[in-house]
Amino acid sequence: MQGCEVGTRVRYWLTLASGMLECLCFAGVVFGYASLVFVLKEDGYFGELCINHPSINSNCSRQDEQFSLVFTIASFLNNLLNLINGFLFDRFGTMVTRLLAISCYTTGTLLVAFSSAASALLLFPALSCIAVGGIVLLLTNMQVGNLFAAHRSTIITLYNGAFDSSSAVFLIVKVLYEQGISLRSSFLFLSISSVIHVLRTFLLMPRTHIPYLLPQCYTYGVHCGKANTYNVEQVEKLGAGAMTVSQETPTPEDSTETKDTEKVTSFWSCVLSWFFLWHLLWLSIMQLRHYLFIGMLNPKLNRLADSDPQLVSQYTNAFAVTQLFGVLCAPWNGLIMDRHKGKPLAAGKSPTQEADLRSSCLSLFLTSLQCLLFSVCASIPVLPLQYLTFILQVLNRSFLYGGNAAFISIAFPSCHFGKLYGLVMSLSAIISLLQYPCFALVEGALDGNHFYVDIALTLLTLLVFIHPIYIFIHCRNEASRRKNNTQAGHP
């Protein structure tokens, strides 16, 4: 038995480490698009749209518009297909979903590798395939947190941070290009690396899902000897039953509360609730702000640097380097939530969902404040200030997506988590389509001046504070009602 435990623990740690590398080096590379655009311009992609100097990194509104459209479509599909990806993952399990994701990702990298300035339209399907394949790799990796129950949230947050940091991979592609390594060589290497993903799928990942509350000596992948096989749903039900049996005998007050919690809220009741609607607004506005910033970064830097290619390259590199720190920023949000939630509750306050909701208020508020500061800095047309903008951007983006998943898991029944997560990401993707008309407005009527659009987005960002304020007022009202009921002698 001891040998079994040692073997499974080693496998768990290998799965954790390899998943971290997979997310860090491959999953979210599409968000390093600003670095890739610099290389693509040097190679003359969409250069025929420019009348003068089609081959150098300079302002060309029609060329920039095409690059912006490529990123708009890729980021849109990255979120829109989350609902379908979640269904595939729940229905067919890890192995099938990952093999589809790897095929999609490899198709995208091969399309970029064999594209050229003459076939620049291949960038549209290529970047979309890379984006969709990468997000599915992250989705299948987040279950690895179930292998380490005591650190489950920390691991999920770290994986999301690694996903953010992987955008720096395109910086490496850019640096290699400047050293003489062609774009085709770099993307062929990424394509060949898919072999590692396939091997990991068979050796270090389960065929179906990793259950929460692991059975003893739970194992997966290719192995020697006889393995324990489990039905995930049955394991989770047995685990939940064991937890229920181990609880103390409930008091009459607890019995009433238990009966209330047994009435699980329906999916559509969750979707039509103010919690979901304000959360959708919160996520959509901040996500739109980030997508617009990334999509318009290259032409914005060109304008601020007076089209100096060396300065543009310097600031593009600085932006990409800051993305590396996403993996370090992401866990801060979880630590803030855990520390705040750990404070003792006053008399009359619910020890369950209300406490979790109260713990999310600080996280939601800080994320909103970060986005406002980031948007203000991005609006000021001073080139050196963009260094601070880059720092605020990676910090806010790291908080945003971890906080999104955490709030959904807290505010709604766990049986609806996958569907609600996929739905909120899909709906926010539709809002993100506004980035293209915004870019067209900047390059057209505003003649490349981002200032007015940035100011409008900063004012729009003020709406995200409604969400944490609403949660705070809701928790305060619930605490007041519970306290009044306790004083009146009611459960």
PDB file of C-alpha atoms in Angstrom, residues 133 187 199 285 433 443:
ATOM      1  CA  GLY A 133      -6.981  24.879 -28.887  1.00  0.00           C
ATOM      2  CA  PHE A 187       6.048  27.845 -35.713  1.00  0.00           C
ATOM      3  CA  LEU A 199       2.242  11.907 -24.884  1.00  0.00           C
ATOM      4  CA  ILE A 285     -16.529  45.574 -19.854  1.00  0.00           C
ATOM      5  CA  LEU A 433     -16.834  42.145 -30.884  1.00  0.00           C
ATOM      6  CA  GLU A 443      -8.336  54.565 -37.727  1.00  0.00           C
TER       7      GLU A 443
END
